[in-house]
Coordinates of C-alpha atoms in Angstrom, one line a residue:
M13 CA 37.1 -5.7 33.3
T14 CA 39.1 -3.6 31.4
R15 CA 40.3 -3.2 27.8
S16 CA 43.2 -2.5 26.3
R17 CA 44.9 -3.7 22.8
R18 CA 47.1 -6.2 22.0
P19 CA 49.7 -7.6 19.4
D20 CA 48.5 -11.3 18.9
A21 CA 44.6 -9.8 18.7
A22 CA 45.2 -9.8 15.0
R23 CA 45.9 -13.8 15.4
R24 CA 42.8 -14.5 16.2
G25 CA 41.1 -13.3 12.8
R26 CA 42.0 -10.7 9.7
D27 CA 41.4 -8.1 11.7
R28 CA 44.6 -5.9 12.8
R29 CA 42.1 -3.4 15.1
A30 CA 40.3 -6.8 17.0
R31 CA 40.1 -5.4 20.8
T32 CA 41.0 -7.5 23.6
V33 CA 38.7 -7.9 26.8
L34 CA 41.0 -8.9 29.7
P35 CA 39.7 -10.7 32.3
A36 CA 41.0 -9.7 36.2
P37 CA 43.6 -9.9 37.5
G38 CA 44.1 -13.0 39.9
A39 CA 45.9 -17.0 40.3
P40 CA 45.8 -18.8 37.2
R41 CA 44.3 -21.8 38.3
V42 CA 41.5 -22.4 42.0
V43 CA 44.3 -23.4 44.1
G44 CA 43.4 -25.7 47.8
D45 CA 42.2 -28.8 48.6
R46 CA 38.5 -28.0 47.4
P47 CA 37.9 -26.7 44.5
P48 CA 34.8 -24.5 44.3
T49 CA 31.3 -26.4 42.8
A50 CA 29.3 -24.8 39.9
A51 CA 26.5 -26.0 37.7
V52 CA 25.9 -24.8 35.0
V53 CA 22.4 -25.0 33.6
G54 CA 21.5 -25.4 29.1
G55 CA 24.0 -27.5 27.1
G56 CA 24.4 -24.4 24.3
I57 CA 27.1 -22.5 22.9
A58 CA 27.1 -20.4 26.1
G59 CA 26.1 -23.3 28.6
L60 CA 29.6 -25.2 27.0
A61 CA 31.6 -21.5 27.1
A62 CA 30.9 -20.7 30.7
A63 CA 31.3 -25.0 31.8
T64 CA 34.5 -25.2 29.7
G65 CA 35.6 -21.6 31.4
L66 CA 35.6 -22.6 34.7
A67 CA 36.6 -26.8 34.3
E68 CA 40.1 -24.9 32.4
K69 CA 40.6 -23.1 35.7
G70 CA 39.9 -26.3 38.3
V71 CA 36.4 -25.6 38.8
Q72 CA 34.3 -29.1 39.6
V73 CA 31.4 -28.2 37.2
T74 CA 28.3 -30.3 36.5
L75 CA 26.4 -29.4 33.3
Y76 CA 22.6 -29.8 33.5
E77 CA 20.7 -29.9 29.7
R78 CA 17.4 -31.6 29.7
E79 CA 17.3 -32.1 26.0
P80 CA 19.7 -35.8 25.2
A81 CA 22.0 -34.2 23.4
L82 CA 24.4 -31.4 24.0
G83 CA 24.0 -28.0 21.0
G84 CA 21.2 -26.0 22.3
R85 CA 19.8 -24.7 19.0
L86 CA 22.7 -25.6 17.6
S87 CA 22.3 -29.8 18.7
G88 CA 21.0 -32.7 16.3
R89 CA 19.4 -35.6 16.7
P90 CA 19.5 -39.3 15.1
T91 CA 16.4 -40.6 12.8
V92 CA 16.1 -43.4 9.6
L93 CA 14.8 -42.9 6.4
S94 CA 12.7 -44.1 4.9
D95 CA 15.5 -45.9 2.5
G96 CA 16.8 -47.6 5.8
S97 CA 19.7 -44.6 5.7
A98 CA 20.8 -43.4 9.5
V99 CA 21.3 -39.2 9.0
T100 CA 21.4 -37.0 11.3
M101 CA 18.5 -33.9 11.2
S102 CA 19.1 -30.8 13.7
R103 CA 17.5 -27.2 12.6
G104 CA 19.8 -26.0 10.0
F105 CA 22.5 -23.8 8.5
H106 CA 24.1 -21.3 11.0
A107 CA 26.9 -19.0 9.8
F108 CA 30.4 -19.4 11.5
F109 CA 31.4 -16.0 10.7
R110 CA 34.9 -15.0 10.8
Q111 CA 33.9 -12.1 13.7
Y112 CA 33.4 -14.9 15.6
Y113 CA 36.0 -14.5 17.8
N114 CA 34.7 -16.4 20.6
L115 CA 32.8 -18.9 19.8
R116 CA 36.1 -20.1 17.1
G117 CA 38.0 -19.7 20.0
L118 CA 35.5 -22.6 21.7
L119 CA 35.7 -25.1 18.7
R120 CA 39.6 -24.6 18.6
R121 CA 40.2 -26.7 22.2
T122 CA 39.4 -29.7 20.3
D123 CA 40.0 -28.4 16.9
P124 CA 42.9 -25.8 16.8
G125 CA 43.5 -25.7 12.9
L126 CA 39.6 -24.8 12.5
T127 CA 39.8 -28.0 9.9
R128 CA 36.9 -29.3 10.5
L129 CA 35.2 -25.9 9.2
R130 CA 34.6 -25.1 5.3
G131 CA 34.5 -22.0 3.9
L132 CA 31.2 -21.3 1.1
P133 CA 32.7 -18.8 -1.6
D134 CA 30.1 -16.0 -1.3
Y135 CA 26.7 -15.4 0.4
P136 CA 25.2 -15.0 -2.2
L137 CA 21.4 -12.7 -2.1
R138 CA 18.1 -13.7 -4.2
H139 CA 14.9 -11.2 -4.8
A140 CA 12.0 -13.1 -6.6
G141 CA 11.8 -9.6 -8.8
G142 CA 15.7 -11.1 -10.3
V143 CA 17.9 -9.2 -8.6
H144 CA 21.0 -11.0 -7.6
D145 CA 23.1 -9.5 -5.4
G146 CA 26.3 -10.9 -3.3
F147 CA 29.8 -10.8 -1.2
R148 CA 32.0 -11.7 -2.7
H149 CA 34.1 -9.4 -4.1
V150 CA 32.9 -7.2 -2.0
P151 CA 36.4 -5.2 -0.2
R152 CA 36.5 -6.5 3.4
T153 CA 38.6 -3.3 4.9
P154 CA 36.3 0.0 6.3
P155 CA 35.1 1.7 5.1
W156 CA 35.8 0.5 1.4
S157 CA 33.8 -2.3 2.3
A158 CA 30.3 -0.3 2.6
L159 CA 31.5 1.2 -0.2
G160 CA 31.6 -1.5 -2.3
F161 CA 28.9 -2.8 -1.7
V162 CA 26.8 0.3 -2.6
A163 CA 29.4 0.1 -6.2
L164 CA 28.8 -3.1 -6.9
S165 CA 25.3 -3.6 -5.4
P166 CA 22.4 -4.0 -8.4
T167 CA 20.2 -2.6 -5.6
F168 CA 21.7 0.6 -6.0
G169 CA 21.2 3.0 -8.4
L170 CA 22.4 6.6 -9.3
R171 CA 18.7 8.1 -8.4
D172 CA 18.6 5.8 -5.1
L173 CA 22.0 7.7 -3.8
V174 CA 20.4 11.3 -4.6
R175 CA 17.8 9.9 -2.5
M176 CA 19.1 8.9 0.3
N177 CA 19.7 11.0 3.4
P178 CA 23.8 11.0 4.7
V179 CA 22.9 12.9 7.6
A180 CA 20.3 10.2 9.3
A181 CA 23.2 7.9 8.0
L182 CA 26.0 8.9 10.1
P183 CA 25.7 7.4 13.9
L184 CA 26.8 3.9 11.6
L185 CA 30.1 5.9 10.9
D186 CA 30.6 5.3 14.7
V187 CA 29.1 2.6 16.7
R188 CA 29.8 2.1 20.1
V189 CA 27.9 -0.4 22.3
P190 CA 25.8 0.3 24.9
E191 CA 25.9 3.9 23.7
V192 CA 24.4 2.9 20.5
Y193 CA 21.3 0.7 22.6
E194 CA 20.1 4.3 24.7
R195 CA 20.2 6.0 20.7
F196 CA 18.2 3.6 18.4
D197 CA 16.5 0.9 20.8
D198 CA 13.6 2.6 21.2
V199 CA 13.4 2.5 16.7
S200 CA 12.7 0.2 14.5
A201 CA 15.0 -1.8 11.9
H202 CA 12.5 -1.0 9.3
D203 CA 12.1 2.4 10.3
F204 CA 15.7 3.5 10.7
L205 CA 16.2 2.6 7.3
H206 CA 13.5 5.0 6.0
S207 CA 15.4 7.6 7.9
I208 CA 17.5 7.2 5.9
R209 CA 15.9 6.5 2.5
F210 CA 17.8 3.5 2.0
P211 CA 16.7 1.9 -1.5
Q212 CA 13.5 -0.5 -1.3
A213 CA 14.9 -2.9 -3.4
A214 CA 18.6 -2.8 -1.1
H215 CA 16.2 -2.8 1.7
H216 CA 14.5 -5.9 1.0
L217 CA 17.7 -8.1 -0.5
A218 CA 20.4 -7.9 1.8
F219 CA 18.7 -6.1 5.4
E220 CA 16.0 -8.0 5.6
V221 CA 17.6 -11.3 5.3
F222 CA 20.3 -9.6 7.7
S223 CA 17.4 -8.7 10.3
R224 CA 15.0 -12.1 10.0
S225 CA 18.4 -13.9 11.2
F226 CA 17.4 -12.2 14.2
F227 CA 13.9 -14.1 13.9
A228 CA 11.9 -10.9 13.4
D229 CA 9.9 -8.4 11.2
P230 CA 12.4 -5.4 10.6
R231 CA 9.1 -3.7 12.0
R232 CA 9.4 -5.1 15.4
L233 CA 13.0 -5.2 15.8
S234 CA 15.6 -2.3 17.6
A235 CA 17.4 -0.2 15.0
A236 CA 20.0 -0.6 17.3
E237 CA 20.8 -4.6 17.0
M238 CA 20.5 -3.6 13.6
V239 CA 22.5 -1.0 13.7
V240 CA 25.0 -3.5 15.5
M241 CA 24.9 -5.7 13.2
F242 CA 26.2 -3.3 10.1
H243 CA 29.2 -2.5 12.3
I244 CA 30.5 -6.3 12.8
Y245 CA 29.6 -6.7 9.5
F246 CA 30.4 -3.8 7.5
L247 CA 32.3 -0.3 8.9
G248 CA 33.5 -2.2 12.6
S249 CA 35.6 -5.1 10.9
A250 CA 38.0 -6.2 8.4
E251 CA 36.5 -10.2 8.5
G252 CA 34.0 -9.2 5.6
L253 CA 30.7 -11.2 4.9
L254 CA 32.5 -14.6 4.2
F255 CA 31.8 -17.5 7.0
D256 CA 32.3 -21.0 7.4
V257 CA 30.3 -24.1 7.7
P258 CA 31.2 -27.5 9.6
D259 CA 31.8 -30.0 7.5
E260 CA 29.8 -33.1 9.4
P261 CA 26.2 -33.1 11.4
F262 CA 27.1 -30.6 14.2
P263 CA 26.9 -33.2 16.9
A264 CA 30.3 -35.3 15.2
A265 CA 31.9 -31.9 14.1
L266 CA 31.5 -30.1 17.3
W267 CA 30.2 -30.8 20.4
E268 CA 31.3 -35.1 21.0
P269 CA 34.5 -33.6 20.5
L270 CA 34.1 -30.7 22.9
A271 CA 32.1 -33.4 25.2
D272 CA 35.2 -35.4 25.6
Y273 CA 37.2 -32.5 26.0
L274 CA 35.6 -31.1 29.2
R275 CA 35.5 -34.7 30.5
G276 CA 38.9 -34.7 30.4
H277 CA 38.7 -31.6 32.0
G278 CA 36.1 -33.6 35.1
V279 CA 32.9 -32.1 33.9
D280 CA 29.7 -34.1 34.9
L281 CA 27.4 -33.4 31.7
R282 CA 24.1 -34.5 32.7
T283 CA 22.0 -34.7 29.6
G284 CA 18.5 -35.8 30.0
A285 CA 18.4 -33.7 33.1
R286 CA 15.6 -31.0 33.4
V287 CA 16.2 -28.9 36.1
E288 CA 12.6 -28.2 38.1
T289 CA 14.1 -25.4 40.6
V290 CA 17.6 -23.6 41.8
E291 CA 16.9 -22.8 44.8
P292 CA 20.0 -20.0 47.3
T293 CA 21.5 -21.8 50.7
A294 CA 21.4 -19.6 54.3
D295 CA 25.6 -19.5 53.0
G296 CA 25.5 -18.2 49.8
G297 CA 25.4 -21.4 47.8
F298 CA 22.5 -23.1 44.9
V299 CA 20.5 -26.2 46.0
V300 CA 19.7 -27.5 42.2
A301 CA 16.8 -30.0 42.0
T302 CA 15.8 -31.9 38.6
D303 CA 13.0 -34.6 38.7
T304 CA 15.1 -37.2 40.1
T305 CA 18.0 -35.3 42.2
E306 CA 19.2 -32.7 44.5
R307 CA 22.9 -30.8 44.3
R308 CA 24.3 -28.6 46.3
H309 CA 26.9 -26.4 44.5
D310 CA 28.7 -22.9 45.0
A311 CA 27.8 -21.0 42.7
V312 CA 25.5 -21.3 39.2
V313 CA 25.3 -20.1 35.2
L314 CA 21.8 -20.0 34.0
A315 CA 22.6 -20.8 30.5
L316 CA 18.9 -20.9 28.7
D317 CA 16.4 -19.8 25.8
T318 CA 13.5 -17.1 26.8
E319 CA 11.2 -19.7 27.9
G320 CA 13.5 -22.1 29.5
L321 CA 15.2 -19.6 31.8
G322 CA 11.4 -17.7 32.2
S323 CA 9.7 -20.9 33.6
L324 CA 12.5 -21.9 36.0
V325 CA 13.1 -18.5 37.3
A326 CA 9.2 -18.3 38.4
R327 CA 9.8 -22.1 40.2
S328 CA 12.7 -20.4 41.3
P329 CA 11.2 -17.7 43.4
H330 CA 14.3 -17.3 45.6
L331 CA 16.4 -15.9 42.5
A332 CA 18.0 -12.6 42.8
D333 CA 15.6 -10.2 43.3
P334 CA 12.4 -9.1 42.4
A335 CA 13.2 -6.6 39.8
W336 CA 15.6 -9.1 38.3
R337 CA 12.5 -12.1 38.6
E338 CA 10.1 -9.2 36.9
R339 CA 12.3 -8.0 34.5
I340 CA 13.2 -11.5 33.5
A341 CA 9.6 -12.5 33.2
R342 CA 8.8 -9.7 30.7
L343 CA 11.9 -11.2 28.1
R344 CA 9.9 -12.6 25.3
A345 CA 10.5 -15.8 22.5
A346 CA 10.6 -14.7 18.6
P347 CA 8.1 -16.0 16.1
P348 CA 8.4 -19.4 15.3
F349 CA 10.3 -20.6 12.5
L350 CA 10.1 -23.7 9.9
V351 CA 13.6 -26.3 9.0
S352 CA 12.5 -28.3 6.3
R353 CA 14.8 -30.7 5.0
L354 CA 14.2 -32.7 2.4
W355 CA 16.0 -35.4 0.5
L356 CA 15.1 -35.6 -3.2
D357 CA 15.8 -38.6 -5.3
R358 CA 17.9 -36.5 -8.2
P359 CA 19.8 -33.8 -8.1
V360 CA 20.0 -29.8 -7.9
A361 CA 21.8 -28.0 -11.1
A362 CA 25.2 -28.6 -10.5
D363 CA 25.6 -24.3 -10.3
R364 CA 23.1 -24.3 -7.4
P365 CA 25.5 -22.4 -4.3
G366 CA 25.8 -24.5 -1.2
F367 CA 24.0 -21.8 0.6
L368 CA 21.0 -18.5 -1.1
G369 CA 19.4 -15.8 1.1
T370 CA 16.4 -15.5 -0.7
S371 CA 13.8 -12.5 -0.4
G372 CA 10.5 -11.9 -2.0
Y373 CA 9.6 -15.9 -2.2
G374 CA 6.7 -16.1 0.5
T375 CA 7.6 -17.5 3.8
L376 CA 11.4 -19.0 2.3
D377 CA 14.1 -16.9 3.7
N378 CA 16.9 -19.4 2.4
V379 CA 17.5 -22.5 0.5
S380 CA 20.7 -24.6 0.8
V381 CA 22.5 -27.0 -0.8
L382 CA 23.9 -29.8 1.8
E383 CA 25.9 -31.9 -0.8
R384 CA 28.1 -28.3 -1.0
W385 CA 30.1 -28.8 2.3
E386 CA 28.4 -31.6 4.7
G387 CA 29.6 -34.6 4.9
E388 CA 26.7 -36.5 5.5
A389 CA 24.4 -35.2 3.3
A390 CA 27.3 -35.8 0.5
R391 CA 27.8 -39.3 1.4
W392 CA 24.2 -39.7 0.7
A393 CA 23.7 -37.7 -2.1
S394 CA 27.0 -39.7 -4.1
R395 CA 25.1 -43.3 -2.5
T396 CA 21.4 -41.8 -4.1
S397 CA 22.8 -39.2 -6.8
G398 CA 20.3 -37.6 -5.7
S399 CA 20.4 -33.8 -3.5
V400 CA 20.0 -32.8 0.5
V401 CA 18.0 -29.9 0.3
E402 CA 16.9 -27.6 3.1
L403 CA 14.7 -24.8 3.5
H404 CA 14.1 -22.0 6.6
A405 CA 10.8 -19.9 7.3
Y406 CA 11.9 -17.4 9.9
A407 CA 9.3 -15.3 12.0
L408 CA 6.1 -17.1 11.0
P409 CA 2.6 -16.0 11.9
E410 CA 2.0 -16.8 15.1
R411 CA -1.5 -18.9 14.1
A412 CA 0.4 -20.5 10.8
V413 CA -1.0 -23.7 10.3
R414 CA 2.5 -26.9 9.8
D415 CA 1.0 -28.9 7.4
V416 CA 0.4 -25.3 5.3
E417 CA 3.5 -23.9 5.8
Q418 CA 6.0 -27.2 4.6
K419 CA 4.1 -27.1 1.2
R420 CA 4.2 -23.5 0.9
L421 CA 7.6 -24.0 0.9
V422 CA 8.1 -26.5 -1.2
E423 CA 6.2 -24.6 -3.7
Q424 CA 9.2 -21.7 -3.0
L425 CA 11.5 -23.9 -3.7
H426 CA 10.1 -25.0 -6.9
R427 CA 10.1 -21.2 -8.2
V428 CA 14.0 -20.9 -6.6
Y429 CA 15.4 -23.8 -8.3
P430 CA 12.7 -25.3 -11.2
E431 CA 14.3 -28.3 -11.2
T432 CA 13.6 -29.5 -8.1
R433 CA 10.3 -29.8 -9.9
A434 CA 10.8 -33.0 -11.5
A435 CA 12.0 -34.4 -8.0
T436 CA 10.5 -36.9 -5.8
V437 CA 10.6 -36.3 -2.1
V438 CA 12.4 -39.8 -1.0
D439 CA 11.5 -38.4 2.8
A440 CA 11.8 -35.1 5.1
R441 CA 11.4 -33.3 8.5
H442 CA 10.5 -30.8 9.7
E443 CA 11.4 -28.8 12.5
W444 CA 9.2 -26.1 14.4
R445 CA 10.7 -24.3 17.1
A446 CA 9.6 -20.7 18.7
D447 CA 12.5 -20.4 21.4
C448 CA 15.0 -17.4 20.0
P449 CA 14.7 -14.5 21.9
L450 CA 13.3 -11.3 20.5
F451 CA 14.8 -7.9 20.1
P452 CA 11.5 -6.0 20.3
V453 CA 11.9 -1.9 19.9
G454 CA 12.2 -0.5 23.8
G455 CA 13.6 -3.4 24.9
Y456 CA 16.7 -3.7 25.5
R457 CA 16.7 -2.8 29.4
D458 CA 14.6 -5.5 30.2
R459 CA 16.8 -8.2 29.1
P460 CA 19.3 -9.1 31.7
T461 CA 23.2 -8.9 32.0
V462 CA 25.7 -11.1 32.9
R463 CA 26.4 -10.2 36.4
T464 CA 23.0 -10.6 38.8
S465 CA 22.6 -8.7 42.2
A466 CA 23.1 -13.1 43.9
P467 CA 27.4 -12.8 43.5
A468 CA 27.7 -16.2 42.6
L469 CA 24.6 -16.1 40.2
V470 CA 25.2 -15.2 36.6
V471 CA 23.2 -15.6 32.9
A472 CA 24.5 -16.0 29.9
G473 CA 23.3 -16.1 26.0
D474 CA 22.5 -14.6 23.3
L475 CA 19.6 -13.2 25.1
V476 CA 22.3 -11.1 27.2
R477 CA 23.4 -7.7 27.6
T478 CA 27.0 -7.8 26.9
D479 CA 28.1 -4.5 26.2
L480 CA 30.5 -5.9 23.6
P481 CA 29.6 -5.8 19.8
V482 CA 28.6 -9.2 19.4
A483 CA 25.9 -10.9 18.0
L484 CA 24.0 -14.1 17.3
M485 CA 26.1 -17.1 18.2
E486 CA 29.4 -14.8 19.1
R487 CA 27.4 -13.3 21.5
A488 CA 26.3 -16.9 23.2
A489 CA 30.0 -17.6 23.2
T490 CA 31.0 -14.0 25.3
S491 CA 28.4 -14.3 27.2
G492 CA 29.0 -17.9 28.9
F493 CA 32.9 -16.9 28.7
L494 CA 32.5 -13.7 30.8
A495 CA 29.6 -15.4 33.1
A496 CA 32.5 -18.2 33.6
N497 CA 35.3 -15.1 34.4
A498 CA 32.4 -13.2 36.8
L499 CA 32.8 -16.8 39.3
L500 CA 36.3 -17.0 38.3
E501 CA 37.1 -13.0 39.8
R502 CA 34.9 -13.9 43.3
W503 CA 37.9 -17.1 44.0
G504 CA 40.6 -14.6 43.1
V505 CA 41.3 -16.1 39.7
R506 CA 42.3 -14.7 36.3
G507 CA 39.8 -15.8 33.6
Q508 CA 39.7 -16.0 30.2
T509 CA 41.3 -12.9 27.5
L510 CA 38.5 -12.3 25.2
W511 CA 38.8 -10.6 21.7
T512 CA 35.3 -8.7 19.4
V513 CA 35.6 -6.6 16.4
P514 CA 36.6 -2.3 17.0
D515 CA 33.7 -1.0 20.0
R516 CA 33.9 1.9 17.9
G517 CA 34.4 3.4 14.3
R518 CA 37.7 2.0 13.2
S519 CA 38.5 5.7 11.2
A520 CA 39.1 8.8 13.6
A521 CA 37.7 10.6 10.1
L522 CA 34.7 9.1 10.1
R523 CA 33.6 9.1 13.8
G524 CA 34.5 12.9 13.5
L525 CA 32.0 12.8 10.7
A526 CA 29.2 10.7 13.1
R527 CA 30.3 13.5 15.7
L528 CA 29.3 16.5 13.6
G529 CA 26.8 14.7 12.3

């Protein structure tokens, strides 16, 4: 894999310094009467990206997904409310940041202008102590983005700035992947912020909100992940913290069109098919067995969540090598989280934003008012004069009681938006999950890379080490394309060109200052 600057890189976003990741050279497509076959196990973002990258080059792809719908953690399911309305329930709000070049590239396959995404005007934050913050007016170009955040945020006072330790913060000026993991993976995000003497109010209101988007308490989260996040959103990218959201539920806006696109490229989509084992064959291929079928493939992409990957590898004792299987067995999922969606009989106040990050409200991490952007919710709200409100609680205690936590979220909603106290809940749906990857202190070494010791076996997902400055949904999409590229390289085919934010500090002067520190 080689990297270089390309004139067209900026077209993937506003950042003129976006980097390209070039695939190995090769033929434009598979040639011959018998195209290679590949199984993609998992139909989330990573699996869909891998299937797209392979099928577009002429590989015969079979995608196995255990759930009835595609999308993984961004899937959705139909449900009928007590008033008879047919709606879609999902695992809730996801921000499609402008830096997510490869995820957005995947979506462009069926929506070249990204017309099914709608931009929200701000990323507002609110602390229970009364402090409000946001990023709408923060400059996007580094280093003015970070300086603007400090200057405009009410959580930074003159006394706070005097107390900060600028020397400890210098590594933020030149973040390089994977070197940042060698330096900071053994430190918690909480301890790193403490070493900088980051203001406590800003710690709670800003960075804790972001760190909990990894579904982990800052005391358990690797500082390296948080530093990479800082680079992606502040000092490494000129995209800022503006983001888009789908204008309809995930299935209709994203995955059903992509499923049609993949079928058009000959992909065999098998939903509701749980893969039981993947066993290597003597000729270098693999037999993929579900509960009803067995089928041989030339190559396999494992695009599963932490629990799914661990259990499949445990049931497939001959995959790769023992050391790799032991590392997979040590992977852990993040603590459980809760998504509660409430259909209310009256609207929230007209000035409530579509999304609000919260801190200091117990386990409540954010509130979304779905009719502000989602068509299905807007139609229900217009028809009933109500509102569709969604509440998220990340990193709940392992022994949390469902009924108790669901009630607590509603109580905190009443604190955040007091007018909801008078509202009647027409119906509610709740999603309890514990399948997001945990990025613990010191855990980077155990995370799988895209390639394994078996050349025709690759791994994709947001738990994968890519050695690129990507995170969350963008890491899933990027790793999926990288997995496809690794297989295409074996067959002499050129894969997908990828983009990332700059893979080091943008300013030579700031990089020099970081080295001096």
